[in-house]
Each structure stands twice: as structure tokens, then as C-alpha cells.
């Protein structure tokens, strides 16, 4: 039990095959009380109920400050604290640079980067008061290698922004014992890739990964539990690569 009685808020946590829900399940199995925040259509209450009655689902769009603040207020009202924030919500779009419209840019940058900022702003005061906290944000190998497999350049930029914001917040919040880290997944088989790659294409990609497979959501969940727990007590400002060796740098 690495997270006994810790309270964890996971954004974008209701996707049944997603990294957020895999993380929610693993954190719950390690004793955490998990709050899943997601869009209404993803039905976060139902997904949280599947984990058991200790857990909570809240509806909230990470891009809308009033919704973020209301969701965080619900968490504090029920549990009185927040120990872990996983900024996981994110969307991607395959685009060439010249084809990125302003609304594409806004959509992709907003969910990953504005969302990370708004939800972090909402939880930081509670973590500072507690003098402890762990904030984990999903970047991507796309930020490091200039494009992943599916995301356009605006996605790479959003995920590179996540790394910059992570490092700056880590420096600022270290004195309050609030740790801030990022995870850079490689290609993980979730709904974000569904229907966009054939089985043959996935096999070709897997052959280029030193571990000879695509990632599973559980691979990223394990990294999240490490960064959330005291096992990583002296890690802040880091980017943890979970990519099977796809990018070794
Ligand atoms: P997913 O599509 O399965 O899950 C994303 C979740 O975010 C969904 O539940 C969705 O409803 C939610 N969401 C979208 N917009 C939201 C908003 N405005 N407010 C609140 N919730 C919102 O995707 P996934 O593959 O599990 O990806 C999770 C994170 O990991 C994303 O940030 C993604 O960019 C990142 N990532 C994924 C991969 C991969 O290969 N799957 C690789 C690198 C990084």
C-alpha cells in the first residue's frame, strides 16, 4: 500500500481504456481515495463508483476555470485535503503545420496546457497548507522528439509546454514540499489511438521499440504511482520516460 489514505485527483480519468482510469485503478489498489474528474459525457461518477464507495466522480472541463474550481471545492468538501494531482486530460489531432487552424490550436493547447495550469492553481493552496503534495502531468514523447506518431505540431508544442510548466512549478513549490513532475509516454494503446492505426501499422511501430511492444495503460499507471508515492520523495522537476526505449536521450 504505497498511497494509503492519500487523496488523488485525476483529470480525464473516466476513459475506460485510458491512462487516467488505469492510474485511478492502481492508485485505489494502493489505498488512495480517488477522484475522477472528466467531461459529463465520459460519466465520471459511474467510473468512480466502479472503484468503490470511497471514491468520487466529478464533472468538470479542465479548460473552464469556474468548473475546475467547483470540482476542486467538491474534493476538499468531501475529503478535506488533496495529496496527488494527475493532470492527465489531453486531446490530439493529426495535422500538418500549415493546416492547423486557430481553433485546432486553441483546442489542443487548452486541454493539455491551460487545463494543467488551471487545475494546478486550484489545488496548490491546499497542498501548500498541508506542506505536501505531488503534481504529475502527462507530457508525451512527442514533445521530446518533435512529433509522436499521431499528434500534430501543436500537440508537440502543448506537451513541450507541459514540461516547461512542470519545471517552473517544481522550482517554485519545492520549498512547500510540493513535488511537480511529468511523464512522457511513448505510444500507448488507448482510445486516443483507436481507429487511427491499423494492426499492421502498430506492429511496424512495435518493431522499432527496443522492448518490441507498444505500451499498455498499466505501464503509465505504474509510473504515476511511483511519482505520487514517497518512493520518489527526492524527485521534482523530472520527466519520467515511459516509452519502451522508443526515445533514449
Ligand atoms: P483518452 O482519450 O483515452 O483519455 C483522455 C481523457 O481526457 C478522456 O476521458 C476525455 O474525456 C478527457 N478529456 C478530454 N478533454 C477534457 C477536458 N476539456 N476536460 C476534462 N477531461 C477531458 O487518452 P489517453 O491516451 O488515456 O491520454 C491521456 C493523456 O496521456 C493525454 O494527455 C494524452 O495526450 C497523453 N498521452 C497519451 C499517449 C498515448 O499513446 N495514449 C502518449 C503520450 C501522451
PDB file of C-alpha atoms and ligand atoms in Angstrom:
ATOM      1  CA  UNK A   1       0.000   0.000   0.000  1.00  0.00           C
ATOM      2  CA  UNK A   2       2.039   2.910  -1.299  1.00  0.00           C
ATOM      3  CA  UNK A   3      -0.743   5.525  -1.111  1.00  0.00           C
ATOM      4  CA  UNK A   4      -2.741   4.620   1.982  1.00  0.00           C
ATOM      5  CA  UNK A   5      -5.422   7.297   2.652  1.00  0.00           C
ATOM      6  CA  UNK A   6      -3.915   9.728   0.170  1.00  0.00           C
ATOM      7  CA  UNK A   7      -6.461  11.743  -1.829  1.00  0.00           C
ATOM      8  CA  UNK A   8      -5.772  11.747  -5.579  1.00  0.00           C
ATOM      9  CA  UNK A   9      -7.489  13.912  -8.206  1.00  0.00           C
ATOM     10  CA  UNK A  10      -7.121  12.594 -11.759  1.00  0.00           C
ATOM     11  CA  UNK A  11      -8.315  14.700 -14.698  1.00  0.00           C
ATOM     12  CA  UNK A  12      -9.560  12.913 -17.804  1.00  0.00           C
ATOM     13  CA  UNK A  13      -9.798   9.828 -15.631  1.00  0.00           C
ATOM     14  CA  UNK A  14     -13.029   8.316 -16.939  1.00  0.00           C
ATOM     15  CA  UNK A  15     -11.887   6.946 -20.312  1.00  0.00           C
ATOM     16  CA  UNK A  16     -12.450   3.194 -19.848  1.00  0.00           C
ATOM     17  CA  UNK A  17      -9.259   2.276 -21.728  1.00  0.00           C
ATOM     18  CA  UNK A  18      -7.300   5.408 -20.896  1.00  0.00           C
ATOM     19  CA  UNK A  19      -4.184   6.199 -18.901  1.00  0.00           C
ATOM     20  CA  UNK A  20      -6.242   8.142 -16.342  1.00  0.00           C
ATOM     21  CA  UNK A  21      -8.571   5.291 -15.439  1.00  0.00           C
ATOM     22  CA  UNK A  22      -5.705   2.776 -15.306  1.00  0.00           C
ATOM     23  CA  UNK A  23      -3.987   5.158 -12.892  1.00  0.00           C
ATOM     24  CA  UNK A  24      -7.175   5.553 -10.858  1.00  0.00           C
ATOM     25  CA  UNK A  25      -7.479   1.767 -10.502  1.00  0.00           C
ATOM     26  CA  UNK A  26      -3.850   1.285  -9.495  1.00  0.00           C
ATOM     27  CA  UNK A  27      -3.916   4.191  -7.031  1.00  0.00           C
ATOM     28  CA  UNK A  28      -7.120   2.827  -5.467  1.00  0.00           C
ATOM     29  CA  UNK A  29      -5.487  -0.597  -5.107  1.00  0.00           C
ATOM     30  CA  UNK A  30      -2.669   1.140  -3.227  1.00  0.00           C
ATOM     31  CA  UNK A  31      -5.111   2.620  -0.711  1.00  0.00           C
ATOM     32  CA  UNK A  32      -5.775   6.050  -2.246  1.00  0.00           C
ATOM     33  CA  UNK A  33      -9.145   7.750  -2.308  1.00  0.00           C
ATOM     34  CA  UNK A  34      -9.511   8.651  -5.939  1.00  0.00           C
ATOM     35  CA  UNK A  35     -11.456  11.494  -7.513  1.00  0.00           C
ATOM     36  CA  UNK A  36     -12.059  11.172 -11.235  1.00  0.00           C
ATOM     37  CA  UNK A  37     -12.745  14.470 -12.991  1.00  0.00           C
ATOM     38  CA  UNK A  38     -13.900  14.342 -16.590  1.00  0.00           C
ATOM     39  CA  UNK A  39     -16.386  15.769 -19.070  1.00  0.00           C
ATOM     40  CA  UNK A  40     -20.067  14.925 -18.468  1.00  0.00           C
ATOM     41  CA  UNK A  41     -20.242  12.620 -21.490  1.00  0.00           C
ATOM     42  CA  UNK A  42     -17.462  10.448 -20.014  1.00  0.00           C
ATOM     43  CA  UNK A  43     -19.636   9.841 -16.915  1.00  0.00           C
ATOM     44  CA  UNK A  44     -17.005  10.193 -14.186  1.00  0.00           C
ATOM     45  CA  UNK A  45     -19.466   9.345 -11.367  1.00  0.00           C
ATOM     46  CA  UNK A  46     -20.096   5.934 -12.858  1.00  0.00           C
ATOM     47  CA  UNK A  47     -16.404   5.195 -13.373  1.00  0.00           C
ATOM     48  CA  UNK A  48     -15.602   6.244  -9.804  1.00  0.00           C
ATOM     49  CA  UNK A  49     -18.440   4.062  -8.491  1.00  0.00           C
ATOM     50  CA  UNK A  50     -16.826   1.078 -10.244  1.00  0.00           C
ATOM     51  CA  UNK A  51     -13.810   1.618  -7.991  1.00  0.00           C
ATOM     52  CA  UNK A  52     -15.933   1.527  -4.819  1.00  0.00           C
ATOM     53  CA  UNK A  53     -17.731   3.852  -2.430  1.00  0.00           C
ATOM     54  CA  UNK A  54     -14.554   5.566  -1.116  1.00  0.00           C
ATOM     55  CA  UNK A  55     -14.091   7.230  -4.463  1.00  0.00           C
ATOM     56  CA  UNK A  56     -15.736  10.199  -6.178  1.00  0.00           C
ATOM     57  CA  UNK A  57     -16.522  11.254  -9.726  1.00  0.00           C
ATOM     58  CA  UNK A  58     -16.864  14.940 -10.560  1.00  0.00           C
ATOM     59  CA  UNK A  59     -17.895  16.564 -13.814  1.00  0.00           C
ATOM     60  CA  UNK A  60     -15.558  19.315 -14.951  1.00  0.00           C
ATOM     61  CA  UNK A  61     -13.968  20.688 -18.081  1.00  0.00           C
ATOM     62  CA  UNK A  62     -10.309  21.475 -17.298  1.00  0.00           C
ATOM     63  CA  UNK A  63     -10.409  24.442 -19.658  1.00  0.00           C
ATOM     64  CA  UNK A  64     -13.160  26.273 -17.749  1.00  0.00           C
ATOM     65  CA  UNK A  65     -11.910  27.902 -14.562  1.00  0.00           C
ATOM     66  CA  UNK A  66     -15.282  28.018 -12.809  1.00  0.00           C
ATOM     67  CA  UNK A  67     -15.816  24.289 -13.426  1.00  0.00           C
ATOM     68  CA  UNK A  68     -12.294  23.465 -12.238  1.00  0.00           C
ATOM     69  CA  UNK A  69     -12.721  25.472  -9.056  1.00  0.00           C
ATOM     70  CA  UNK A  70     -16.124  23.916  -8.363  1.00  0.00           C
ATOM     71  CA  UNK A  71     -14.696  20.404  -8.854  1.00  0.00           C
ATOM     72  CA  UNK A  72     -11.759  21.039  -6.539  1.00  0.00           C
ATOM     73  CA  UNK A  73     -14.130  22.546  -3.941  1.00  0.00           C
ATOM     74  CA  UNK A  74     -16.141  19.292  -4.042  1.00  0.00           C
ATOM     75  CA  UNK A  75     -12.983  17.267  -3.395  1.00  0.00           C
ATOM     76  CA  UNK A  76     -11.983  19.430  -0.442  1.00  0.00           C
ATOM     77  CA  UNK A  77     -15.502  19.346   0.972  1.00  0.00           C
ATOM     78  CA  UNK A  78     -15.601  15.542   0.903  1.00  0.00           C
ATOM     79  CA  UNK A  79     -12.017  14.651   1.876  1.00  0.00           C
ATOM     80  CA  UNK A  80     -10.563  17.850   3.395  1.00  0.00           C
ATOM     81  CA  UNK A  81      -7.272  17.506   1.507  1.00  0.00           C
ATOM     82  CA  UNK A  82      -5.654  16.752  -1.851  1.00  0.00           C
ATOM     83  CA  UNK A  83      -2.341  14.889  -1.862  1.00  0.00           C
ATOM     84  CA  UNK A  84      -1.968  13.992  -5.521  1.00  0.00           C
ATOM     85  CA  UNK A  85      -2.998  15.704  -8.755  1.00  0.00           C
ATOM     86  CA  UNK A  86      -2.626  13.900 -12.077  1.00  0.00           C
ATOM     87  CA  UNK A  87      -3.067  16.354 -14.970  1.00  0.00           C
ATOM     88  CA  UNK A  88      -3.980  13.685 -17.496  1.00  0.00           C
ATOM     89  CA  UNK A  89      -6.726  15.220 -19.685  1.00  0.00           C
ATOM     90  CA  UNK A  90      -5.478  15.738 -23.210  1.00  0.00           C
ATOM     91  CA  UNK A  91      -6.588  15.579 -26.832  1.00  0.00           C
ATOM     92  CA  UNK A  92      -4.659  15.197 -30.051  1.00  0.00           C
ATOM     93  CA  UNK A  93      -5.192  15.866 -33.733  1.00  0.00           C
ATOM     94  CA  UNK A  94      -3.165  14.667 -36.724  1.00  0.00           C
ATOM     95  CA  UNK A  95      -2.323  17.862 -38.671  1.00  0.00           C
ATOM     96  CA  UNK A  96       0.433  19.339 -40.804  1.00  0.00           C
ATOM     97  CA  UNK A  97       1.791  22.691 -39.615  1.00  0.00           C
ATOM     98  CA  UNK A  98       0.093  24.754 -42.322  1.00  0.00           C
ATOM     99  CA  UNK A  99      -3.242  23.033 -41.726  1.00  0.00           C
ATOM    100  CA  UNK A 100      -3.518  23.898 -38.011  1.00  0.00           C
ATOM    101  CA  UNK A 101      -6.438  26.301 -37.663  1.00  0.00           C
ATOM    102  CA  UNK A 102      -6.699  28.740 -34.786  1.00  0.00           C
ATOM    103  CA  UNK A 103      -9.477  26.654 -33.277  1.00  0.00           C
ATOM    104  CA  UNK A 104      -7.335  23.480 -33.595  1.00  0.00           C
ATOM    105  CA  UNK A 105      -4.538  25.304 -31.795  1.00  0.00           C
ATOM    106  CA  UNK A 106      -6.858  26.518 -29.054  1.00  0.00           C
ATOM    107  CA  UNK A 107      -8.449  23.109 -28.552  1.00  0.00           C
ATOM    108  CA  UNK A 108      -5.202  21.161 -28.253  1.00  0.00           C
ATOM    109  CA  UNK A 109      -3.197  23.744 -26.293  1.00  0.00           C
ATOM    110  CA  UNK A 110      -6.102  24.481 -23.980  1.00  0.00           C
ATOM    111  CA  UNK A 111      -6.823  20.951 -22.747  1.00  0.00           C
ATOM    112  CA  UNK A 112      -3.200  19.948 -22.100  1.00  0.00           C
ATOM    113  CA  UNK A 113      -1.648  23.242 -21.042  1.00  0.00           C
ATOM    114  CA  UNK A 114      -4.319  25.690 -19.854  1.00  0.00           C
ATOM    115  CA  UNK A 115      -6.009  22.726 -18.152  1.00  0.00           C
ATOM    116  CA  UNK A 116      -2.790  21.814 -16.335  1.00  0.00           C
ATOM    117  CA  UNK A 117      -2.387  25.408 -15.178  1.00  0.00           C
ATOM    118  CA  UNK A 118      -5.987  25.885 -14.033  1.00  0.00           C
ATOM    119  CA  UNK A 119      -6.276  22.614 -12.110  1.00  0.00           C
ATOM    120  CA  UNK A 120      -2.845  23.077 -10.551  1.00  0.00           C
ATOM    121  CA  UNK A 121      -3.778  26.621  -9.473  1.00  0.00           C
ATOM    122  CA  UNK A 122      -6.901  25.250  -7.837  1.00  0.00           C
ATOM    123  CA  UNK A 123      -5.127  22.549  -5.791  1.00  0.00           C
ATOM    124  CA  UNK A 124      -1.848  24.312  -4.918  1.00  0.00           C
ATOM    125  CA  UNK A 125      -3.212  26.358  -1.971  1.00  0.00           C
ATOM    126  CA  UNK A 126      -4.415  23.157  -0.241  1.00  0.00           C
ATOM    127  CA  UNK A 127      -1.072  21.426  -0.894  1.00  0.00           C
ATOM    128  CA  UNK A 128       0.860  24.448   0.391  1.00  0.00           C
ATOM    129  CA  UNK A 129      -1.253  24.454   3.550  1.00  0.00           C
ATOM    130  CA  UNK A 130      -0.603  20.728   4.028  1.00  0.00           C
ATOM    131  CA  UNK A 131       3.112  21.260   3.285  1.00  0.00           C
ATOM    132  CA  UNK A 132       2.967  18.241   0.989  1.00  0.00           C
ATOM    133  CA  UNK A 133       1.728  17.263  -2.421  1.00  0.00           C
ATOM    134  CA  UNK A 134       2.625  15.606  -5.690  1.00  0.00           C
ATOM    135  CA  UNK A 135       1.554  17.025  -9.053  1.00  0.00           C
ATOM    136  CA  UNK A 136       2.079  14.774 -12.070  1.00  0.00           C
ATOM    137  CA  UNK A 137       1.341  15.930 -15.621  1.00  0.00           C
ATOM    138  CA  UNK A 138       1.115  13.949 -18.850  1.00  0.00           C
ATOM    139  CA  UNK A 139       3.515  15.167 -21.465  1.00  0.00           C
ATOM    140  CA  UNK A 140       4.455  12.938 -24.413  1.00  0.00           C
ATOM    141  CA  UNK A 141       7.439  11.593 -26.304  1.00  0.00           C
ATOM    142  CA  UNK A 142       6.036  13.886 -28.984  1.00  0.00           C
ATOM    143  CA  UNK A 143       7.371  16.877 -27.020  1.00  0.00           C
ATOM    144  CA  UNK A 144      10.867  15.418 -26.944  1.00  0.00           C
ATOM    145  CA  UNK A 145      11.273  14.094 -30.480  1.00  0.00           C
ATOM    146  CA  UNK A 146       9.225  16.703 -32.374  1.00  0.00           C
ATOM    147  CA  UNK A 147       6.111  14.740 -33.139  1.00  0.00           C
ATOM    148  CA  UNK A 148       4.908  11.402 -31.987  1.00  0.00           C
ATOM    149  CA  UNK A 149       3.059   9.063 -34.256  1.00  0.00           C
ATOM    150  CA  UNK A 150      -0.355  10.698 -34.331  1.00  0.00           C
ATOM    151  CA  UNK A 151      -0.254  14.215 -32.916  1.00  0.00           C
ATOM    152  CA  UNK A 152       0.384  17.327 -34.974  1.00  0.00           C
ATOM    153  CA  UNK A 153       2.978  20.016 -34.211  1.00  0.00           C
ATOM    154  CA  UNK A 154       0.501  21.881 -31.995  1.00  0.00           C
ATOM    155  CA  UNK A 155       0.249  18.719 -29.845  1.00  0.00           C
ATOM    156  CA  UNK A 156       4.067  18.573 -29.570  1.00  0.00           C
ATOM    157  CA  UNK A 157       4.053  22.233 -28.561  1.00  0.00           C
ATOM    158  CA  UNK A 158       1.355  21.689 -25.937  1.00  0.00           C
ATOM    159  CA  UNK A 159       3.223  18.735 -24.446  1.00  0.00           C
ATOM    160  CA  UNK A 160       6.543  20.638 -24.503  1.00  0.00           C
ATOM    161  CA  UNK A 161       4.721  23.420 -22.662  1.00  0.00           C
ATOM    162  CA  UNK A 162       3.731  20.856 -20.040  1.00  0.00           C
ATOM    163  CA  UNK A 163       7.436  20.157 -19.434  1.00  0.00           C
ATOM    164  CA  UNK A 164       8.287  23.844 -19.038  1.00  0.00           C
ATOM    165  CA  UNK A 165       5.388  24.475 -16.683  1.00  0.00           C
ATOM    166  CA  UNK A 166       6.332  21.360 -14.695  1.00  0.00           C
ATOM    167  CA  UNK A 167       9.910  22.521 -14.191  1.00  0.00           C
ATOM    168  CA  UNK A 168       8.948  26.075 -13.268  1.00  0.00           C
ATOM    169  CA  UNK A 169       6.299  24.931 -10.781  1.00  0.00           C
ATOM    170  CA  UNK A 170       8.746  22.402  -9.296  1.00  0.00           C
ATOM    171  CA  UNK A 171      11.235  25.203  -8.600  1.00  0.00           C
ATOM    172  CA  UNK A 172       8.562  27.481  -7.142  1.00  0.00           C
ATOM    173  CA  UNK A 173       6.780  24.900  -4.980  1.00  0.00           C
ATOM    174  CA  UNK A 174       9.759  22.864  -3.725  1.00  0.00           C
ATOM    175  CA  UNK A 175      10.059  24.917  -0.517  1.00  0.00           C
ATOM    176  CA  UNK A 176       6.445  23.940   0.315  1.00  0.00           C
ATOM    177  CA  UNK A 177       7.310  20.235  -0.161  1.00  0.00           C
ATOM    178  CA  UNK A 178       5.055  20.104  -3.201  1.00  0.00           C
ATOM    179  CA  UNK A 179       6.749  17.988  -5.874  1.00  0.00           C
ATOM    180  CA  UNK A 180       5.931  18.553  -9.546  1.00  0.00           C
ATOM    181  CA  UNK A 181       6.911  16.017 -12.208  1.00  0.00           C
ATOM    182  CA  UNK A 182       5.965  14.977 -15.738  1.00  0.00           C
ATOM    183  CA  UNK A 183       5.563  11.668 -17.507  1.00  0.00           C
ATOM    184  CA  UNK A 184       6.393  11.341 -21.204  1.00  0.00           C
ATOM    185  CA  UNK A 185       4.625   8.249 -22.531  1.00  0.00           C
ATOM    186  CA  UNK A 186       5.542   6.736 -25.867  1.00  0.00           C
ATOM    187  CA  UNK A 187       2.836   5.106 -27.930  1.00  0.00           C
ATOM    188  CA  UNK A 188       0.328   3.520 -25.581  1.00  0.00           C
ATOM    189  CA  UNK A 189      -2.681   1.579 -26.847  1.00  0.00           C
ATOM    190  CA  UNK A 190      -5.679   3.626 -25.596  1.00  0.00           C
ATOM    191  CA  UNK A 191      -8.738   5.227 -27.205  1.00  0.00           C
ATOM    192  CA  UNK A 192      -6.603   8.204 -28.263  1.00  0.00           C
ATOM    193  CA  UNK A 193      -5.075   5.930 -30.960  1.00  0.00           C
ATOM    194  CA  UNK A 194      -8.215   3.873 -31.631  1.00  0.00           C
ATOM    195  CA  UNK A 195      -9.146   3.627 -35.301  1.00  0.00           C
ATOM    196  CA  UNK A 196      -6.156   5.769 -36.279  1.00  0.00           C
ATOM    197  CA  UNK A 197      -3.610   2.954 -36.686  1.00  0.00           C
ATOM    198  CA  UNK A 198      -4.121  -0.474 -38.264  1.00  0.00           C
ATOM    199  CA  UNK A 199      -2.824  -3.616 -36.538  1.00  0.00           C
ATOM    200  CA  UNK A 200      -0.099  -3.809 -39.209  1.00  0.00           C
ATOM    201  CA  UNK A 201       0.980  -0.211 -38.544  1.00  0.00           C
ATOM    202  CA  UNK A 202       1.113  -0.919 -34.798  1.00  0.00           C
ATOM    203  CA  UNK A 203       3.286  -3.981 -35.439  1.00  0.00           C
ATOM    204  CA  UNK A 204       5.714  -1.948 -37.569  1.00  0.00           C
ATOM    205  CA  UNK A 205       5.985   0.663 -34.809  1.00  0.00           C
ATOM    206  CA  UNK A 206       6.457  -2.020 -32.146  1.00  0.00           C
ATOM    207  CA  UNK A 207       9.391  -3.481 -34.080  1.00  0.00           C
ATOM    208  CA  UNK A 208      11.172  -0.122 -33.748  1.00  0.00           C
ATOM    209  CA  UNK A 209      10.754  -0.027 -29.961  1.00  0.00           C
ATOM    210  CA  UNK A 210      13.616  -1.710 -28.060  1.00  0.00           C
ATOM    211  CA  UNK A 211      11.115  -3.540 -25.819  1.00  0.00           C
ATOM    212  CA  UNK A 212       9.342  -4.709 -29.009  1.00  0.00           C
ATOM    213  CA  UNK A 213       5.819  -3.715 -27.965  1.00  0.00           C
ATOM    214  CA  UNK A 214       3.532  -0.718 -27.634  1.00  0.00           C
ATOM    215  CA  UNK A 215       2.888   0.465 -24.108  1.00  0.00           C
ATOM    216  CA  UNK A 216      -0.092  -0.563 -22.010  1.00  0.00           C
ATOM    217  CA  UNK A 217      -2.057   1.879 -19.847  1.00  0.00           C
ATOM    218  CA  UNK A 218      -0.807  -0.023 -16.784  1.00  0.00           C
ATOM    219  CA  UNK A 219       2.786   0.881 -17.700  1.00  0.00           C
ATOM    220  CA  UNK A 220       1.966   4.569 -17.308  1.00  0.00           C
ATOM    221  CA  UNK A 221      -0.156   3.951 -14.199  1.00  0.00           C
ATOM    222  CA  UNK A 222       2.878   2.361 -12.508  1.00  0.00           C
ATOM    223  CA  UNK A 223       4.969   5.445 -13.238  1.00  0.00           C
ATOM    224  CA  UNK A 224       2.201   7.654 -11.780  1.00  0.00           C
ATOM    225  CA  UNK A 225       2.083   5.631  -8.555  1.00  0.00           C
ATOM    226  CA  UNK A 226       5.872   5.928  -8.246  1.00  0.00           C
ATOM    227  CA  UNK A 227       5.758   9.726  -8.672  1.00  0.00           C
ATOM    228  CA  UNK A 228       2.771  10.039  -6.317  1.00  0.00           C
ATOM    229  CA  UNK A 229       4.332   7.959  -3.545  1.00  0.00           C
ATOM    230  CA  UNK A 230       7.196   8.554  -1.139  1.00  0.00           C
ATOM    231  CA  UNK A 231       9.325   6.226  -3.267  1.00  0.00           C
ATOM    232  CA  UNK A 232      10.045   9.345  -5.350  1.00  0.00           C
ATOM    233  CA  UNK A 233      10.392  11.723  -2.368  1.00  0.00           C
ATOM    234  CA  UNK A 234      13.556  13.358  -3.762  1.00  0.00           C
ATOM    235  CA  UNK A 235      12.295  13.699  -7.348  1.00  0.00           C
ATOM    236  CA  UNK A 236      10.941  17.026  -8.507  1.00  0.00           C
ATOM    237  CA  UNK A 237      11.034  18.719 -11.903  1.00  0.00           C
ATOM    238  CA  UNK A 238      11.802  15.417 -13.645  1.00  0.00           C
ATOM    239  CA  UNK A 239      10.414  13.926 -16.854  1.00  0.00           C
ATOM    240  CA  UNK A 240       9.897  10.207 -16.482  1.00  0.00           C
ATOM    241  CA  UNK A 241      10.054   8.498 -19.889  1.00  0.00           C
ATOM    242  CA  UNK A 242       7.657   5.557 -20.268  1.00  0.00           C
ATOM    243  CA  UNK A 243       8.323   4.647 -23.876  1.00  0.00           C
ATOM    244  CA  UNK A 244       9.873   1.176 -24.060  1.00  0.00           C
ATOM    245  CA  UNK A 245      13.115   2.792 -25.205  1.00  0.00           C
ATOM    246  CA  UNK A 246      11.460   4.454 -28.225  1.00  0.00           C
ATOM    247  CA  UNK A 247      13.484   7.573 -27.410  1.00  0.00           C
ATOM    248  CA  UNK A 248      16.716   7.178 -25.486  1.00  0.00           C
ATOM    249  CA  UNK A 249      18.339  10.550 -24.898  1.00  0.00           C
TER     250      UNK A 249
HETATM  251  P1  LIG B   1      -8.036   9.121 -23.776  1.00  0.00           P
HETATM  252  O1  LIG B   1      -8.612   9.813 -24.955  1.00  0.00           O
HETATM  253  O2  LIG B   1      -8.322   7.682 -23.550  1.00  0.00           O
HETATM  254  O3  LIG B   1      -8.377   9.906 -22.443  1.00  0.00           O
HETATM  255  C1  LIG B   1      -8.417  11.302 -22.358  1.00  0.00           C
HETATM  256  C2  LIG B   1      -9.472  11.689 -21.344  1.00  0.00           C
HETATM  257  O4  LIG B   1      -9.466  13.118 -21.209  1.00  0.00           O
HETATM  258  C3  LIG B   1     -10.891  11.270 -21.763  1.00  0.00           C
HETATM  259  O5  LIG B   1     -11.525  10.604 -20.682  1.00  0.00           O
HETATM  260  C4  LIG B   1     -11.565  12.606 -22.080  1.00  0.00           C
HETATM  261  O6  LIG B   1     -12.964  12.612 -21.820  1.00  0.00           O
HETATM  262  C5  LIG B   1     -10.810  13.541 -21.148  1.00  0.00           C
HETATM  263  N1  LIG B   1     -10.894  14.942 -21.552  1.00  0.00           N
HETATM  264  C6  LIG B   1     -10.743  15.453 -22.814  1.00  0.00           C
HETATM  265  N2  LIG B   1     -10.937  16.784 -22.791  1.00  0.00           N
HETATM  266  C7  LIG B   1     -11.196  17.122 -21.494  1.00  0.00           C
HETATM  267  C8  LIG B   1     -11.491  18.347 -20.841  1.00  0.00           C
HETATM  268  N3  LIG B   1     -11.537  19.510 -21.521  1.00  0.00           N
HETATM  269  N4  LIG B   1     -11.721  18.327 -19.504  1.00  0.00           N
HETATM  270  C9  LIG B   1     -11.687  17.162 -18.816  1.00  0.00           C
HETATM  271  N5  LIG B   1     -11.414  15.974 -19.379  1.00  0.00           N
HETATM  272  C10 LIG B   1     -11.171  15.959 -20.709  1.00  0.00           C
HETATM  273  O7  LIG B   1      -6.449   9.374 -23.912  1.00  0.00           O
HETATM  274  P2  LIG B   1      -5.196   8.694 -23.217  1.00  0.00           P
HETATM  275  O8  LIG B   1      -4.425   8.002 -24.273  1.00  0.00           O
HETATM  276  O9  LIG B   1      -5.573   7.987 -21.972  1.00  0.00           O
HETATM  277  O10 LIG B   1      -4.368  10.011 -22.872  1.00  0.00           O
HETATM  278  C11 LIG B   1      -4.214  10.523 -21.571  1.00  0.00           C
HETATM  279  C12 LIG B   1      -3.117  11.576 -21.595  1.00  0.00           C
HETATM  280  O11 LIG B   1      -1.875  10.985 -21.979  1.00  0.00           O
HETATM  281  C13 LIG B   1      -3.366  12.705 -22.587  1.00  0.00           C
HETATM  282  O12 LIG B   1      -2.910  13.925 -22.030  1.00  0.00           O
HETATM  283  C14 LIG B   1      -2.512  12.313 -23.783  1.00  0.00           C
HETATM  284  O13 LIG B   1      -2.153  13.417 -24.560  1.00  0.00           O
HETATM  285  C15 LIG B   1      -1.313  11.690 -23.074  1.00  0.00           C
HETATM  286  N6  LIG B   1      -0.541  10.775 -23.901  1.00  0.00           N
HETATM  287  C16 LIG B   1      -1.097   9.649 -24.438  1.00  0.00           C
HETATM  288  C17 LIG B   1      -0.315   8.804 -25.208  1.00  0.00           C
HETATM  289  C18 LIG B   1      -0.857   7.552 -25.841  1.00  0.00           C
HETATM  290  O14 LIG B   1      -0.158   6.967 -26.690  1.00  0.00           O
HETATM  291  N7  LIG B   1      -2.036   7.079 -25.485  1.00  0.00           N
HETATM  292  C19 LIG B   1       1.033   9.108 -25.427  1.00  0.00           C
HETATM  293  C20 LIG B   1       1.562  10.251 -24.861  1.00  0.00           C
HETATM  294  C21 LIG B   1       0.779  11.080 -24.086  1.00  0.00           C
END
